Short mmCIF file of C-alpha atoms and ligand atoms in Angstrom, two decimals:
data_model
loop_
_atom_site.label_atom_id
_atom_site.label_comp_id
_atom_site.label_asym_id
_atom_site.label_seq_id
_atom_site.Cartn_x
_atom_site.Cartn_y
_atom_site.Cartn_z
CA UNK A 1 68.89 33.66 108.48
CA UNK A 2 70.21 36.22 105.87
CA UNK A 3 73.40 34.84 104.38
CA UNK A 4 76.50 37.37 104.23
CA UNK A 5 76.13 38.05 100.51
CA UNK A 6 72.43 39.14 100.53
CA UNK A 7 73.49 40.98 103.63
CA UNK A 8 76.36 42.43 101.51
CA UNK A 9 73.87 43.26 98.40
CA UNK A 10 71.33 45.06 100.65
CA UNK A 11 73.79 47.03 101.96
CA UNK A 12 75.29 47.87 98.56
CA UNK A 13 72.28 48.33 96.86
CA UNK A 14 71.22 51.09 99.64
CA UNK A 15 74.24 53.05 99.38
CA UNK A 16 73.63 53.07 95.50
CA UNK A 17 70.26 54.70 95.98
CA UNK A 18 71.76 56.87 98.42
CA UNK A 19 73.85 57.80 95.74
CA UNK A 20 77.15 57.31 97.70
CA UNK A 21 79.82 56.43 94.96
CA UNK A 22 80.63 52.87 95.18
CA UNK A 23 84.11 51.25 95.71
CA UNK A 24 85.28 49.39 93.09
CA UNK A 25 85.09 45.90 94.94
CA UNK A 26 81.51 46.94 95.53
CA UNK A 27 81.29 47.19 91.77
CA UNK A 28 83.48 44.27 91.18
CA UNK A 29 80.49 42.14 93.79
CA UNK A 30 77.87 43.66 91.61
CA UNK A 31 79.16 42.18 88.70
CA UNK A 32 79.69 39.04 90.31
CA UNK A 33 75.92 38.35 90.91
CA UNK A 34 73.96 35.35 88.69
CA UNK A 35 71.63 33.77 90.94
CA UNK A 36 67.96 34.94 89.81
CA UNK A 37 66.68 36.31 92.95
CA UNK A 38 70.22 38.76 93.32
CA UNK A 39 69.20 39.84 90.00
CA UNK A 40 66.08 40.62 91.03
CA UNK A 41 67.22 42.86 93.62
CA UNK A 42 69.26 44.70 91.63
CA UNK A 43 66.89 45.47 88.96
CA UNK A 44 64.48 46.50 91.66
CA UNK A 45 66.99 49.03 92.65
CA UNK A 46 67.79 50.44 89.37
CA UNK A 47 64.44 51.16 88.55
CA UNK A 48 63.69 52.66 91.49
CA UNK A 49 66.82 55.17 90.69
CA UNK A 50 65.27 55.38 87.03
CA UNK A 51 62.00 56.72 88.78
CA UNK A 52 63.96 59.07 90.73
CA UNK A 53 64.80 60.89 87.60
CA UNK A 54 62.70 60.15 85.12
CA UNK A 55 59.22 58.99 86.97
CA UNK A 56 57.97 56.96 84.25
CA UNK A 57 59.11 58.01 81.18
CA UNK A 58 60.69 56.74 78.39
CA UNK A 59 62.68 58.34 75.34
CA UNK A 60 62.71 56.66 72.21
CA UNK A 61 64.94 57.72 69.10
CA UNK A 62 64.72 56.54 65.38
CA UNK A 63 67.40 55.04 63.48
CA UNK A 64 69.08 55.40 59.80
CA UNK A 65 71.42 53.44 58.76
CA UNK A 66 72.18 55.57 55.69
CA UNK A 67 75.44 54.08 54.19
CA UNK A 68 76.60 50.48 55.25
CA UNK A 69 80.14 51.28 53.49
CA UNK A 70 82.90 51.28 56.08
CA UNK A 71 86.88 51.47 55.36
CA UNK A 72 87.25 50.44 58.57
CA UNK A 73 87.63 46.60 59.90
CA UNK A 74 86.29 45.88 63.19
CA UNK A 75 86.53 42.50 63.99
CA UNK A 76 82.99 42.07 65.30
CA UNK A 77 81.17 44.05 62.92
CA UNK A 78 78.96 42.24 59.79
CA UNK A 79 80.35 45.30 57.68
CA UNK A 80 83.85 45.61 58.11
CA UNK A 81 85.39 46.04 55.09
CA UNK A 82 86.45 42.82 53.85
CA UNK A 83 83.18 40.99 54.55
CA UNK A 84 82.17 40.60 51.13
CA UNK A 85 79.00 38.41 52.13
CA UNK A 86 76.61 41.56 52.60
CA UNK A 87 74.98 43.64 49.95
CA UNK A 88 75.46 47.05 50.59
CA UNK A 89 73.58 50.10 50.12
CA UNK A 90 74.17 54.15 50.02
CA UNK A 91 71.10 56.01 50.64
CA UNK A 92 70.85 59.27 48.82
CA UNK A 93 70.19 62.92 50.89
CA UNK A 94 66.57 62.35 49.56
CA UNK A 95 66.09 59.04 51.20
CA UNK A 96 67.75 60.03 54.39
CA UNK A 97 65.50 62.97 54.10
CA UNK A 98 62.43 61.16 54.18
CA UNK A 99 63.18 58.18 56.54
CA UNK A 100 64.20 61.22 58.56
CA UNK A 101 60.91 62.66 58.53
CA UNK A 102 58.54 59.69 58.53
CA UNK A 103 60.31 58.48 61.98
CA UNK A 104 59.67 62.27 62.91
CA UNK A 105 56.25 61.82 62.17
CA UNK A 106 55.76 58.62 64.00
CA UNK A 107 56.91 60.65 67.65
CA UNK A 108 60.35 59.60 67.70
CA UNK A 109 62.35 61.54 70.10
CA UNK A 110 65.40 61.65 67.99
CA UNK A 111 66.81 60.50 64.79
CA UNK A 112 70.01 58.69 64.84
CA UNK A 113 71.86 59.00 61.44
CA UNK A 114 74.54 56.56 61.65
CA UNK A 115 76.92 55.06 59.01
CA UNK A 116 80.19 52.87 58.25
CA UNK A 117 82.75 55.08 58.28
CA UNK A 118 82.51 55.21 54.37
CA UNK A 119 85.14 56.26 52.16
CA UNK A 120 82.38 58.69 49.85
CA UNK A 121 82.26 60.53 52.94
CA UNK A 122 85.96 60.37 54.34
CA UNK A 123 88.18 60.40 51.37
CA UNK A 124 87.29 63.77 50.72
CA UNK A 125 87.13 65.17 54.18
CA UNK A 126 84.95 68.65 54.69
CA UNK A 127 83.98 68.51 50.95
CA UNK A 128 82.78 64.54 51.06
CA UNK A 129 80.32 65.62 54.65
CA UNK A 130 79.12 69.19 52.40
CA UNK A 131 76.03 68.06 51.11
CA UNK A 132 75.38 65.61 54.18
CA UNK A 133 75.49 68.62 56.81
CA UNK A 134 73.46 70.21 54.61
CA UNK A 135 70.53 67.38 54.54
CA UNK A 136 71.29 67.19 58.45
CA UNK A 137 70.37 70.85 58.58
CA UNK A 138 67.77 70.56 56.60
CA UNK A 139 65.95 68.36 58.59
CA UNK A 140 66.96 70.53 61.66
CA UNK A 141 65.27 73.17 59.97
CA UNK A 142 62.19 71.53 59.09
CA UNK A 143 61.75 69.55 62.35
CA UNK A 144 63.54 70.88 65.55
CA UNK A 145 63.67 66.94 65.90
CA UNK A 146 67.09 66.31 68.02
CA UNK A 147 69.71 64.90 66.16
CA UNK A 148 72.31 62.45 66.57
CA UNK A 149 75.37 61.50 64.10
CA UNK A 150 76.83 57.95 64.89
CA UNK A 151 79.38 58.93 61.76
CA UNK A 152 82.34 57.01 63.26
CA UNK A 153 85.58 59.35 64.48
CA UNK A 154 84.52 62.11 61.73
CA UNK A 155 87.48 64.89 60.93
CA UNK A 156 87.68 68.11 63.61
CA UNK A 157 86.43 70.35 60.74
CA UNK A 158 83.45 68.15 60.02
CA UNK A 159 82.21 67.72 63.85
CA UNK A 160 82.24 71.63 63.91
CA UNK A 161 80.03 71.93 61.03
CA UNK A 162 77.78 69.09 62.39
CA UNK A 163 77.44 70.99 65.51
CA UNK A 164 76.60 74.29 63.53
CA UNK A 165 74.13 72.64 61.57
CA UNK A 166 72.28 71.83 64.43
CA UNK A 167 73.60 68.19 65.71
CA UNK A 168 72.81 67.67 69.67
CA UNK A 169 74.45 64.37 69.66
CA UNK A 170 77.66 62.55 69.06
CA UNK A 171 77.98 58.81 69.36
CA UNK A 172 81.09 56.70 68.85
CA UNK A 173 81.50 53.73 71.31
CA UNK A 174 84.79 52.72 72.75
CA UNK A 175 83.66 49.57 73.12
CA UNK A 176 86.08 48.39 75.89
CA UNK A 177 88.27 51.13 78.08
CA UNK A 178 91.00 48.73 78.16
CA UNK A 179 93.33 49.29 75.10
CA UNK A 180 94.83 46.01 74.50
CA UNK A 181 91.27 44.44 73.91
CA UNK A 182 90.40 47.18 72.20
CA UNK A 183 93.18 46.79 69.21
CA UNK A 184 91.78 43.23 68.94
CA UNK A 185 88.55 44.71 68.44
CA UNK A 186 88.95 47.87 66.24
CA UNK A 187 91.88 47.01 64.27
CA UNK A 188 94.38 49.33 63.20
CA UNK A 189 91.92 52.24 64.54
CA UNK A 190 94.00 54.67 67.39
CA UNK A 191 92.39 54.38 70.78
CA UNK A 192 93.26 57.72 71.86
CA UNK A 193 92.21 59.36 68.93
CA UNK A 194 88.51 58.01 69.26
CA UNK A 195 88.49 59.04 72.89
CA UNK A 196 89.96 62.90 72.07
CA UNK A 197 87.45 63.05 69.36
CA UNK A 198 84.49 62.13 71.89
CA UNK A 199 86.05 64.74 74.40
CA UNK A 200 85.94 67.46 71.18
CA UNK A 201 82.86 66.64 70.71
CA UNK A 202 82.02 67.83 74.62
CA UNK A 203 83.64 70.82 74.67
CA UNK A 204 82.03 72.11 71.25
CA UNK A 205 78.67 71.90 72.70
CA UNK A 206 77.66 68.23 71.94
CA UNK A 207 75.91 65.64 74.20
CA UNK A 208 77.81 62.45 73.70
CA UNK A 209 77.04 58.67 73.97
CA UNK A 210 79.91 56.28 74.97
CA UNK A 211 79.23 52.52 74.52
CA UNK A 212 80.14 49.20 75.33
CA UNK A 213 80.52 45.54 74.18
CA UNK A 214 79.89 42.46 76.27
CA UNK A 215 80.62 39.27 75.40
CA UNK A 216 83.66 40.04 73.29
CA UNK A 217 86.72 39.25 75.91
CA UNK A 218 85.85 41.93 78.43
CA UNK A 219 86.68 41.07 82.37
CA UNK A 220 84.89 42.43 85.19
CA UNK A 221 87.99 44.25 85.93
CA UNK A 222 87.50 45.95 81.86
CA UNK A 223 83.83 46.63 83.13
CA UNK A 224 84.85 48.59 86.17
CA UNK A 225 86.97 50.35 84.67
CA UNK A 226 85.08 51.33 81.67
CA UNK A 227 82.66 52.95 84.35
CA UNK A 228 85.36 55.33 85.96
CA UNK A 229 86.20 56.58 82.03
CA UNK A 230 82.23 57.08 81.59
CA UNK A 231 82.19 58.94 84.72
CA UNK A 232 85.57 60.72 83.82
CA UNK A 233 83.84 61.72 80.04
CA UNK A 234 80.79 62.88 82.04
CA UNK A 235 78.77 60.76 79.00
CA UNK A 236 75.61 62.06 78.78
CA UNK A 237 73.93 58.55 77.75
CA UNK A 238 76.02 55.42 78.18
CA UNK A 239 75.03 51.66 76.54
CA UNK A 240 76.04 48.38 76.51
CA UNK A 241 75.29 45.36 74.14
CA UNK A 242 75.67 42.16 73.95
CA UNK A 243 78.29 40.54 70.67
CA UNK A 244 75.93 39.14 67.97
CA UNK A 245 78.23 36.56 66.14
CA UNK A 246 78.50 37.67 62.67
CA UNK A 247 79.05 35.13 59.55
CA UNK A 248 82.27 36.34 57.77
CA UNK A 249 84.14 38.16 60.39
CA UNK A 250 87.43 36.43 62.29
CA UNK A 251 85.18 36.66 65.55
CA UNK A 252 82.00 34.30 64.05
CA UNK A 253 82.77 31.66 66.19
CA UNK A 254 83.30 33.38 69.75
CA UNK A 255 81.67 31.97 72.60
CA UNK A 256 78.54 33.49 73.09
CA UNK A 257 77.93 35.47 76.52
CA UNK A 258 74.84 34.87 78.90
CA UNK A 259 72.19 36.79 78.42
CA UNK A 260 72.17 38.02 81.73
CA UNK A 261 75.61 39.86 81.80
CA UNK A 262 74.12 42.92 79.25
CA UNK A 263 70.81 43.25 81.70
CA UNK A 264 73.16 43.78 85.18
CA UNK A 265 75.57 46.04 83.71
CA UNK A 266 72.55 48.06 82.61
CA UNK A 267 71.30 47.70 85.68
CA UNK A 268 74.79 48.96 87.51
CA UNK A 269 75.07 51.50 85.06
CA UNK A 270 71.80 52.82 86.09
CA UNK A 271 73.07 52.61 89.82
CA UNK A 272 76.10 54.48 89.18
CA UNK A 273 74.69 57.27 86.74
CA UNK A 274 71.07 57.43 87.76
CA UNK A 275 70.02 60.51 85.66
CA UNK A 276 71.55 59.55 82.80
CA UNK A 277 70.13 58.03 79.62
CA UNK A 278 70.64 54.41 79.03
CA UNK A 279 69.25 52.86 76.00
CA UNK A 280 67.52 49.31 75.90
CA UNK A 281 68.42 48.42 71.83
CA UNK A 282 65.71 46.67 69.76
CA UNK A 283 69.13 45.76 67.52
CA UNK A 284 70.37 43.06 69.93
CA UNK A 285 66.77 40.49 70.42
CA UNK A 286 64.66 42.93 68.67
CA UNK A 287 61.37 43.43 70.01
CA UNK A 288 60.93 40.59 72.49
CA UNK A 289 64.41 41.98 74.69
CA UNK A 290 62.70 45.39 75.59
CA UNK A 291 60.96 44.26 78.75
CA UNK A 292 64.28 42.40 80.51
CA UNK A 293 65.90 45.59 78.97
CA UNK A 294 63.33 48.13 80.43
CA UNK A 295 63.07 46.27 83.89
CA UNK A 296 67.07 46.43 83.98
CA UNK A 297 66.82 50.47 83.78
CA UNK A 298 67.05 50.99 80.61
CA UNK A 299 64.98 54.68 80.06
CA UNK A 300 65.49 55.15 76.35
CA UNK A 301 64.42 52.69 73.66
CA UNK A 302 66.66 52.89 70.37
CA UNK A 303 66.91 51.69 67.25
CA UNK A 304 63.36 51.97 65.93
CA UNK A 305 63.13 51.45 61.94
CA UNK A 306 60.73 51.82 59.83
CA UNK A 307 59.61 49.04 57.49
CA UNK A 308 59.83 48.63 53.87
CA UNK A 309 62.45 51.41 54.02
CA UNK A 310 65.27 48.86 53.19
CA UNK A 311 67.23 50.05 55.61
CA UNK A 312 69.09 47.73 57.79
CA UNK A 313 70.32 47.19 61.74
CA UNK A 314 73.77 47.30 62.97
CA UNK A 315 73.80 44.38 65.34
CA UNK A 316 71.26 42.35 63.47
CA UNK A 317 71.03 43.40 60.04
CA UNK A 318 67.40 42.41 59.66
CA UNK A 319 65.62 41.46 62.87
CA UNK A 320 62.37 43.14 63.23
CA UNK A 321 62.59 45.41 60.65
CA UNK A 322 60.34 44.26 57.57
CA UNK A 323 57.48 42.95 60.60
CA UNK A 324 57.33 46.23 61.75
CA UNK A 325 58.11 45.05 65.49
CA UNK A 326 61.03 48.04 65.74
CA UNK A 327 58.01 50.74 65.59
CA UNK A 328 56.56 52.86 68.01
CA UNK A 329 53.24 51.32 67.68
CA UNK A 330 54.76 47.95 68.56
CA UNK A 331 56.97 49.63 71.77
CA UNK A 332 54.00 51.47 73.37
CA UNK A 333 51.98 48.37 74.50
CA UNK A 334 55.44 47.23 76.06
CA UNK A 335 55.63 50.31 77.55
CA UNK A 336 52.49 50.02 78.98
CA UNK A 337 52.51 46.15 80.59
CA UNK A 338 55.03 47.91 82.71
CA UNK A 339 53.49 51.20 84.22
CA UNK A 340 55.84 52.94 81.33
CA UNK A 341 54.66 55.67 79.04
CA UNK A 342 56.54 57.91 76.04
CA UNK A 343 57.67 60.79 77.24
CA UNK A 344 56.45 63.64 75.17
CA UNK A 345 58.63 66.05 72.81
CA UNK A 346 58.97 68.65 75.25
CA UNK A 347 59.97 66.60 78.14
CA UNK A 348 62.79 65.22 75.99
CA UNK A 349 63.64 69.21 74.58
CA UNK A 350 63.87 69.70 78.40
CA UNK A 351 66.17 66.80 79.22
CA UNK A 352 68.48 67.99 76.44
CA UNK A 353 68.42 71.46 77.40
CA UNK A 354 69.43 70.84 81.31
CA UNK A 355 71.78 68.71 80.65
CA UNK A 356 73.75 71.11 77.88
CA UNK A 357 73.52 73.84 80.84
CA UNK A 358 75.08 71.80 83.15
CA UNK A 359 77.81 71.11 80.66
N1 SAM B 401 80.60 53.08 62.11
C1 SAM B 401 80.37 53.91 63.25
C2 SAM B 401 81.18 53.45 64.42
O1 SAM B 401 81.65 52.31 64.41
O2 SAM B 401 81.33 54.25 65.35
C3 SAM B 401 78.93 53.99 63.62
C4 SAM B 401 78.23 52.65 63.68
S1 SAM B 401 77.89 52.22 65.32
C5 SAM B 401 76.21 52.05 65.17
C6 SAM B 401 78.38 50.63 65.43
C7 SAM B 401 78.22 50.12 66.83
O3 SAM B 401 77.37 49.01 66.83
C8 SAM B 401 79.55 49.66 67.35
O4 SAM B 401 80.21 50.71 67.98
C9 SAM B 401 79.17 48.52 68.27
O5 SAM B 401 79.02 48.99 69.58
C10 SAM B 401 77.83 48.04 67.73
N2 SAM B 401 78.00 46.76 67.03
C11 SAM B 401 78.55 46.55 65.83
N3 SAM B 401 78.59 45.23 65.52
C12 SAM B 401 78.03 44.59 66.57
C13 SAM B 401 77.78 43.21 66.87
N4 SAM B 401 78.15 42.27 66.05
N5 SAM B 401 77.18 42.93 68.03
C14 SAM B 401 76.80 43.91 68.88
N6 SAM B 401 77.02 45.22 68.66
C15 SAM B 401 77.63 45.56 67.53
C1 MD0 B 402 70.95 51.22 68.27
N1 MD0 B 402 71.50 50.06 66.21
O1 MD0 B 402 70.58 52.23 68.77
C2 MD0 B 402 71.62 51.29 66.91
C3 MD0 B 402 73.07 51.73 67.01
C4 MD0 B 402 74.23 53.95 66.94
N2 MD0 B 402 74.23 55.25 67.56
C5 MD0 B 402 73.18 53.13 67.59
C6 MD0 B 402 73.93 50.72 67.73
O2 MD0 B 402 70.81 50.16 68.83
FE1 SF4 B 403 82.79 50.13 60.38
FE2 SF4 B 403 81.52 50.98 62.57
FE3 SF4 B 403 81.37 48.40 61.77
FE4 SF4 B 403 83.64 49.30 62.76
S1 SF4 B 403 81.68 49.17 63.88
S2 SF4 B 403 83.42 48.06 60.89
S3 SF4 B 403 83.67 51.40 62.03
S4 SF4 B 403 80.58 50.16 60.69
#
């Protein structure tokens, strides 16, 4: 006999795929589930919807970490401001330049050029990002590679110049969608003004990428409703990671959160936006995560690095990188033990340009 909650999950799970919106005590069961063979189920289900949309293909963007510099002081992040414990670097337009175009050259989808919201760049607002958009456009120029700036909450002025040099992407994560968790997470940084700057970033022509963080205090009730202000953004790709402890910030010692929590909400978030992207990150358990990751939903794979490049990760500063395991080379035969292939460049340029129509 079928007990009433794998009674209850079929039923949800087949309204999911039928694409009726669920209720949020639907969502709220979802996020309830632990036992291995629920899980199961529900990661059947998402990739099924993955399929639906994407058959089986798989994006996969490059990453630069081009200035670890922040003035900001998030209380999960390794390089927060006062965290003296970290060497950090500034890479010049050159280097970004040619990380840029070696992970161009190795069939990355899209480079991610990402940074600490560093004072060389902020204290001098449009003139501190002149020379920057100019590298950015540069490698437009000489590429057409897709671009996306992960900049932090960069001045108006500045995200209009991004977007003229070429930028299809702006990422800056939330993190939570519930404010009082969020001061406790990005301190002294204005909720609103993050979330008007992501809604800017729409309506001048940009995809955007809203993200979460598990593990750091979030409910299920947070989790819910950070799904309704994803579908209210209309987020073009949507993530969530797991909290990596890191030594020297106020949250090194919180409880760390079960490895299965990041996998279902990837999993629900593929149920509730089944054509969007959803990245599985190499940053969180580098190269051995990308299967649960991939079998969860996920249909992009982010955060590949090349080595020797000194260049670092956000969520791990080092995992992976100097082995070469974040590489494409290292992804594909992943890809492959489970009936997944790359997508090619013009499947991607397709993706991008259907979904800026719709917008
Ligand atoms: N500085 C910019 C910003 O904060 O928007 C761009 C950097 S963005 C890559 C940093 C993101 O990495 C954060 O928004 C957060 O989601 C994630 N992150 C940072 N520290 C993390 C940690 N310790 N564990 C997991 N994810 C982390
Ligand atoms: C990643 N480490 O993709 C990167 C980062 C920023 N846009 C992305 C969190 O996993
Ligand atoms: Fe700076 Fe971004 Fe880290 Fe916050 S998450 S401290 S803004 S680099």
């Amino acid at each position: 006999m079928m007990d009433s909650k794998t009674a209850k999950l079929d039923i949800v799970l087949e309204k999911a795929l039928q694409e009726t919106i669920l209720s949020r005590e639907e969502l709220l069961f979802l996020l309830t589930l632990s036992e291995e063979s629920d899980l199961a189920k529900v990661f059947n289900a998402a990739r099924q919807a993955r399929t639906r949309y994407f058959a089986n293909k798989i994006f996969i963007y490059g990453f630069v970490y081009f200035s670890t510099y922040c003035r900001n002081e998030c209380a999960f992040c390794l390089y927060r401001k006062s965290n003296h414990s970290l060497k950090r670097y500034r890479k010049t337009d050159l280097e970004i330049m040619e990380t840029a175009l070696s992970l161009v050259k190795s069939g990355v989808h899209v480079v991610d050029l990402t940074m600490g919201e560093d004072p060389y760049y902020f204290d001098n607002r449009e003139s501190g990002f002149e020379r920057l958009i100019r590298t950015v456009e540069l490698i437009k120029k000489s590429t057409e590679i897709p671009i996306m700036i992960s900049a932090g909450v960069v001045p108006e002025e500045v995200l209009r110049e991004f977007r003229e040099a070429g930028v299809d992407w702006y990422a800056t994560y939330q993190e939570t969608h519930n404010p009082d968790l969020y001061h406790k997470l990005r301190l002294g940084q204005s909720y609103t003004e993050r979330m008007e700057r992501k809604k800017l970033a729409h309506n001048l022509g940009f995809l955007i990428e809203e993200g979460l963080l598990t593990g750091v205090g979030d409910t299920d009730d947070d989790l819910v409703n950070s799904l309704e202000a994803m579908r209210d953004l209309g987020a073009d790709q949507v993530r969530v990671m797991s909290f990596v402890p890191q030594k020297g910030t106020p949250m090194h010692q919180f409880a760390s959160v079960s490895p299965h929590r990041e996998l279902l909400i990837i999993a629900i978030m593929r149920l509730v936006f089944p054509d969007r992207l959803i990245p599985a990150s190499l940053d969180v358990d580098g190269l051995k995560g990308l299967a649960d990751r991939l079998n969860a939903g996920a249909n992009v794979v982010t955060s590949v690095i090349p080595p020797h490049s000194g260049l670092a990760g956000v969520s791990n500063h080092s995992l992976d990188i100097e082995d070469g395991n974040r590489t494409i080379s290292r992804i594909t035969p992943v890809l492959a033990q489970h009936g997944l292939v790359a997508a090619s460049k013009d499947e991607y340029a397709e993706w991008v340009l259907n979904r800026k129509s719709r917008s």
